[in-house]
mmCIF file of C-alpha atoms in Angstrom:
data_model
loop_
_atom_site.group_PDB
_atom_site.id
_atom_site.type_symbol
_atom_site.label_atom_id
_atom_site.label_comp_id
_atom_site.label_asym_id
_atom_site.label_seq_id
_atom_site.Cartn_x
_atom_site.Cartn_y
_atom_site.Cartn_z
ATOM 1 C CA MET A 15 224.430 27.560 106.573
ATOM 2 C CA GLU A 16 224.591 27.598 102.832
ATOM 3 C CA LYS A 17 226.585 24.713 101.310
ATOM 4 C CA SER A 18 229.528 25.355 99.085
ATOM 5 C CA PRO A 19 229.286 24.559 95.363
ATOM 6 C CA PRO A 20 231.215 21.258 95.559
ATOM 7 C CA GLU A 21 229.003 20.035 98.391
ATOM 8 C CA THR A 22 225.848 21.062 96.456
ATOM 9 C CA ALA A 23 227.086 19.269 93.353
ATOM 10 C CA ALA A 24 227.846 16.145 95.354
ATOM 11 C CA ALA A 25 224.422 16.226 97.005
ATOM 12 C CA ALA A 26 222.725 16.689 93.607
ATOM 13 C CA ALA A 27 224.709 13.794 92.157
ATOM 14 C CA GLU A 28 223.684 11.594 95.074
ATOM 15 C CA VAL A 29 219.978 12.485 94.656
ATOM 16 C CA ALA A 30 220.184 11.851 90.915
ATOM 17 C CA ALA A 31 221.885 8.493 91.479
ATOM 18 C CA ARG A 32 219.179 7.428 93.904
ATOM 19 C CA PHE A 33 216.438 8.421 91.438
ATOM 20 C CA ARG A 34 218.202 6.466 88.687
ATOM 21 C CA SER A 35 218.346 3.433 90.908
ATOM 22 C CA LEU A 36 214.550 3.585 91.390
ATOM 23 C CA VAL A 37 213.773 3.315 87.663
ATOM 24 C CA ASP A 38 215.052 0.642 85.317
ATOM 25 C CA THR A 39 216.838 2.072 82.254
ATOM 26 C CA GLY A 40 215.163 -0.562 80.050
ATOM 27 C CA ASP A 41 211.755 0.755 81.102
ATOM 28 C CA ILE A 42 212.781 4.308 80.251
ATOM 29 C CA GLY A 43 213.956 3.154 76.813
ATOM 30 C CA ALA A 44 210.652 1.352 76.229
ATOM 31 C CA ILE A 45 208.704 4.435 77.276
ATOM 32 C CA ARG A 46 210.729 6.624 74.890
ATOM 33 C CA GLN A 47 210.249 4.148 72.054
ATOM 34 C CA THR A 48 206.479 4.063 72.685
ATOM 35 C CA GLN A 49 206.368 7.865 72.769
ATOM 36 C CA HIS A 50 208.187 8.058 69.423
ATOM 37 C CA LEU A 51 205.780 5.509 67.940
ATOM 38 C CA ILE A 52 202.786 7.499 69.182
ATOM 39 C CA LEU A 53 204.324 10.722 67.876
ATOM 40 C CA GLY A 54 204.766 9.159 64.427
ATOM 41 C CA ARG A 55 201.174 7.942 64.355
ATOM 42 C CA LEU A 56 199.872 11.350 65.443
ATOM 43 C CA GLN A 57 201.901 13.061 62.731
ATOM 44 C CA ASP A 58 200.529 10.634 60.126
ATOM 45 C CA SER A 59 196.976 11.232 61.360
ATOM 46 C CA ASN A 60 197.539 14.978 61.274
ATOM 47 C CA ALA A 61 198.771 14.769 57.667
ATOM 48 C CA VAL A 62 195.751 12.687 56.623
ATOM 49 C CA LEU A 63 193.329 15.075 58.332
ATOM 50 C CA THR A 64 195.035 18.088 56.767
ATOM 51 C CA HIS A 65 194.732 16.503 53.318
ATOM 52 C CA PHE A 66 191.081 15.642 53.954
ATOM 53 C CA ASN A 67 190.320 19.212 55.103
ATOM 54 C CA GLU A 68 191.961 20.661 51.996
ATOM 55 C CA TYR A 69 190.019 18.260 49.758
ATOM 56 C CA SER A 70 186.746 19.054 51.563
ATOM 57 C CA GLU A 71 187.377 22.773 51.229
ATOM 58 C CA GLN A 72 188.023 22.355 47.498
ATOM 59 C CA CYS A 73 184.837 20.290 47.022
ATOM 60 C CA PHE A 74 182.784 22.798 48.995
ATOM 61 C CA ALA A 75 184.116 25.661 46.881
ATOM 62 C CA GLU A 76 183.112 23.772 43.732
ATOM 63 C CA VAL A 77 179.532 23.061 44.808
ATOM 64 C CA SER A 78 178.662 26.070 46.964
ATOM 65 C CA ASN A 79 177.875 28.400 44.042
ATOM 66 C CA ASP A 80 175.808 25.721 42.328
ATOM 67 C CA PHE A 81 173.978 24.974 45.573
ATOM 68 C CA ALA A 82 173.236 28.670 46.132
ATOM 69 C CA SER A 83 171.857 29.099 42.613
ATOM 70 C CA LYS A 84 169.647 25.993 42.963
ATOM 71 C CA THR A 85 168.388 27.292 46.299
ATOM 72 C CA ARG A 86 167.464 30.625 44.718
ATOM 73 C CA LEU A 87 165.723 28.785 41.872
ATOM 74 C CA LEU A 88 163.691 26.653 44.301
ATOM 75 C CA LYS A 89 162.661 29.699 46.324
ATOM 76 C CA SER A 90 161.619 31.468 43.152
ATOM 77 C CA MET A 91 159.604 28.441 42.024
ATOM 78 C CA LYS A 92 157.885 28.254 45.426
ATOM 79 C CA ASP A 93 156.959 31.944 45.230
ATOM 80 C CA ASP A 94 155.595 31.429 41.716
ATOM 81 C CA LEU A 95 153.539 28.416 42.784
ATOM 82 C CA ASP A 96 152.197 30.260 45.825
ATOM 83 C CA HIS A 97 151.135 33.107 43.544
ATOM 84 C CA ILE A 98 149.467 30.681 41.097
ATOM 85 C CA PHE A 99 147.568 28.863 43.845
ATOM 86 C CA LEU A 100 146.506 32.173 45.353
ATOM 87 C CA LYS A 101 145.056 33.208 41.976
ATOM 88 C CA LEU A 102 143.341 29.815 41.597
ATOM 89 C CA ARG A 103 141.780 30.067 45.065
ATOM 90 C CA SER A 104 140.589 33.562 44.231
ATOM 91 C CA MET A 105 139.037 32.358 40.949
ATOM 92 C CA LYS A 106 137.371 29.395 42.678
ATOM 93 C CA SER A 107 135.937 31.696 45.341
ATOM 94 C CA ARG A 108 134.532 34.050 42.706
ATOM 95 C CA LEU A 109 133.051 31.104 40.788
ATOM 96 C CA ALA A 110 131.460 29.761 43.950
ATOM 97 C CA ALA A 111 130.060 33.219 44.771
ATOM 98 C CA THR A 112 128.790 33.827 41.230
ATOM 99 C CA TYR A 113 127.341 30.338 40.652
ATOM 100 C CA PRO A 114 126.444 28.926 44.070
ATOM 101 C CA ASP A 115 124.132 26.280 42.585
ATOM 102 C CA ALA A 116 126.853 24.859 40.325
ATOM 103 C CA PHE A 117 128.686 23.261 43.240
ATOM 104 C CA PRO A 118 127.000 21.069 45.866
ATOM 105 C CA ASP A 119 127.542 21.926 49.521
ATOM 106 C CA GLY A 120 131.005 20.971 50.737
ATOM 107 C CA ALA A 121 132.365 20.109 47.287
ATOM 108 C CA MET A 122 133.993 23.513 46.887
ATOM 109 C CA ALA A 123 135.661 23.350 50.304
ATOM 110 C CA LYS A 124 137.333 20.073 49.370
ATOM 111 C CA THR A 125 138.692 21.459 46.100
ATOM 112 C CA MET A 126 139.815 24.833 47.433
ATOM 113 C CA ASP A 127 143.309 23.688 48.379
ATOM 114 C CA GLN A 128 144.297 20.050 48.099
ATOM 115 C CA ARG A 129 148.035 20.659 48.409
ATOM 116 C CA PRO A 130 149.702 19.098 51.457
ATOM 117 C CA ASP A 131 150.594 21.556 54.170
ATOM 118 C CA LEU A 132 154.374 21.151 54.007
ATOM 119 C CA GLU A 133 155.066 23.991 56.395
ATOM 120 C CA ASN A 134 153.338 22.255 59.303
ATOM 121 C CA LEU A 135 155.426 19.140 58.667
ATOM 122 C CA ALA A 136 158.627 21.081 59.337
ATOM 123 C CA THR A 137 160.132 20.708 62.785
ATOM 124 C CA ARG A 138 160.829 24.393 63.252
ATOM 125 C CA PRO A 139 158.181 27.108 62.931
ATOM 126 C CA ARG A 140 158.485 29.368 59.914
ATOM 127 C CA GLN A 141 157.985 33.078 59.930
ATOM 128 C CA GLY A 142 155.313 34.661 57.789
ATOM 129 C CA LYS A 143 151.998 33.253 56.662
ATOM 130 C CA THR A 144 151.519 29.547 56.115
ATOM 131 C CA LEU A 145 149.779 27.877 53.208
ATOM 132 C CA ARG A 146 146.688 27.151 55.285
ATOM 133 C CA ALA A 147 146.535 30.707 56.568
ATOM 134 C CA SER A 148 146.788 32.088 53.054
ATOM 135 C CA SER A 149 144.080 29.688 51.797
ATOM 136 C CA ALA A 150 141.550 31.309 54.119
ATOM 137 C CA HIS A 151 141.805 34.596 52.179
#
Protein backbone atom coordinates (compact mmCIF):
# COMPACT_ATOMS: atom_id res chain seq x y z
CA MET A 1 0.00 0.00 0.00
CA GLU A 2 2.86 2.35 0.58
CA LYS A 3 3.95 4.30 -2.53
CA SER A 4 7.46 4.09 -3.81
CA PRO A 5 9.76 7.12 -3.51
CA PRO A 6 9.39 8.23 -7.15
CA GLU A 7 5.60 8.10 -6.90
CA THR A 8 5.69 10.06 -3.60
CA ALA A 9 7.96 12.68 -5.14
CA ALA A 10 5.68 13.01 -8.15
CA ALA A 11 2.61 13.34 -5.93
CA ALA A 12 4.36 15.99 -3.80
CA ALA A 13 5.38 17.91 -6.91
CA GLU A 14 1.81 17.82 -8.18
CA VAL A 15 0.42 19.12 -4.85
CA ALA A 16 3.05 21.87 -4.76
CA ALA A 17 2.25 22.87 -8.34
CA ARG A 18 -1.44 23.11 -7.55
CA PHE A 19 -0.75 25.27 -4.48
CA ARG A 20 1.49 27.54 -6.57
CA SER A 21 -1.26 27.93 -9.11
CA LEU A 22 -3.65 29.14 -6.37
CA VAL A 23 -1.43 32.07 -5.34
CA ASP A 24 -0.05 34.73 -7.64
CA THR A 25 3.76 35.07 -7.41
CA GLY A 26 3.42 38.87 -7.59
CA ASP A 27 1.29 38.81 -4.45
CA ILE A 28 3.87 36.71 -2.64
CA GLY A 29 6.60 39.17 -3.65
CA ALA A 30 4.50 42.09 -2.39
CA ILE A 31 3.87 40.31 0.90
CA ARG A 32 7.60 39.63 1.35
CA GLN A 33 8.46 43.23 0.53
CA THR A 34 5.88 44.48 3.06
CA GLN A 35 7.25 42.10 5.69
CA HIS A 36 10.79 43.38 5.11
CA LEU A 37 9.56 46.97 5.38
CA ILE A 38 7.77 46.19 8.65
CA LEU A 39 10.85 44.37 9.95
CA GLY A 40 13.02 47.41 9.19
CA ARG A 41 10.62 49.75 10.96
CA LEU A 42 10.43 47.46 14.00
CA GLN A 43 14.22 47.29 14.18
CA ASP A 44 14.43 51.10 13.99
CA SER A 45 11.80 51.44 16.72
CA ASN A 46 13.64 48.91 18.86
CA ALA A 47 16.89 50.86 18.47
CA VAL A 48 15.18 54.14 19.42
CA LEU A 49 13.53 52.56 22.46
CA THR A 50 16.80 50.97 23.55
CA HIS A 51 18.55 54.34 23.31
CA PHE A 52 15.74 56.02 25.24
CA ASN A 53 15.87 53.36 27.98
CA GLU A 54 19.63 53.78 28.34
CA TYR A 55 19.27 57.57 28.51
CA SER A 56 16.45 57.29 31.07
CA GLU A 57 18.50 54.91 33.18
CA GLN A 58 21.44 57.33 33.10
CA CYS A 59 19.23 60.30 34.08
CA PHE A 60 17.62 58.32 36.89
CA ALA A 61 21.04 57.33 38.24
CA GLU A 62 22.06 61.00 38.25
CA VAL A 63 19.02 62.27 40.14
CA SER A 64 18.13 59.35 42.41
CA ASN A 65 20.76 60.13 45.07
CA ASP A 66 19.84 63.81 45.05
CA PHE A 67 16.15 62.95 45.28
CA ALA A 68 16.77 60.58 48.20
CA SER A 69 18.78 63.20 50.11
CA LYS A 70 16.08 65.86 49.54
CA THR A 71 13.44 63.41 50.72
CA ARG A 72 15.40 62.75 53.91
CA LEU A 73 15.82 66.50 54.43
CA LEU A 74 12.08 67.12 54.01
CA LYS A 75 11.21 64.33 56.45
CA SER A 76 13.67 65.73 58.95
CA MET A 77 12.20 69.23 58.56
CA LYS A 78 8.67 67.86 59.06
CA ASP A 79 9.75 66.07 62.24
CA ASP A 80 11.39 69.27 63.50
CA LEU A 81 8.29 71.34 62.75
CA ASP A 82 6.03 68.77 64.42
CA HIS A 83 8.24 68.93 67.50
CA ILE A 84 8.18 72.76 67.50
CA PHE A 85 4.39 72.91 67.15
CA LEU A 86 4.00 70.31 69.87
CA LYS A 87 6.09 72.48 72.21
CA LEU A 88 4.10 75.59 71.22
CA ARG A 89 0.78 73.84 71.89
CA SER A 90 2.11 72.70 75.25
CA MET A 91 3.20 76.26 76.13
CA LYS A 92 -0.15 77.70 75.02
CA SER A 93 -2.01 75.13 77.13
CA ARG A 94 0.08 75.97 80.19
CA LEU A 95 -0.47 79.70 79.61
CA ALA A 96 -4.21 79.16 79.28
CA ALA A 97 -4.23 77.06 82.47
CA THR A 98 -2.08 79.53 84.42
CA TYR A 99 -3.82 82.71 83.21
CA PRO A 100 -7.38 81.75 82.30
CA ASP A 101 -8.60 85.36 82.43
CA ALA A 102 -5.99 86.56 79.93
CA PHE A 103 -7.76 84.88 77.02
CA PRO A 104 -11.48 85.26 76.28
CA ASP A 105 -13.54 82.11 75.82
CA GLY A 106 -12.90 80.43 72.48
CA ALA A 107 -9.95 82.64 71.54
CA MET A 108 -7.42 80.08 72.73
CA ALA A 109 -9.08 77.24 70.82
CA LYS A 110 -8.76 79.19 67.58
CA THR A 111 -5.06 79.87 68.12
CA MET A 112 -4.10 76.41 69.35
CA ASP A 113 -3.32 75.02 65.91
CA GLN A 114 -3.99 77.06 62.80
CA ARG A 115 -1.93 74.88 60.47
CA PRO A 116 -3.86 73.15 57.68
CA ASP A 117 -4.41 69.47 58.22
CA LEU A 118 -2.37 68.21 55.26
CA GLU A 119 -2.63 64.58 56.25
CA ASN A 120 -6.41 64.51 55.81
CA LEU A 121 -6.01 65.98 52.32
CA ALA A 122 -3.98 62.96 51.22
CA THR A 123 -5.84 60.30 49.27
CA ARG A 124 -4.35 57.39 51.17
CA PRO A 125 -4.51 57.03 54.96
CA ARG A 126 -1.24 57.46 56.80
CA GLN A 127 -0.07 55.34 59.66
CA GLY A 128 0.66 56.88 63.02
CA LYS A 129 -0.89 59.91 64.65
CA THR A 130 -2.20 62.80 62.59
CA LEU A 131 -1.67 66.48 63.23
CA ARG A 132 -5.19 66.90 64.59
CA ALA A 133 -4.83 63.90 66.87
CA SER A 134 -1.56 65.22 68.24
CA SER A 135 -3.06 68.70 68.79
CA ALA A 136 -5.53 67.25 71.28
CA HIS A 137 -2.68 66.35 73.66
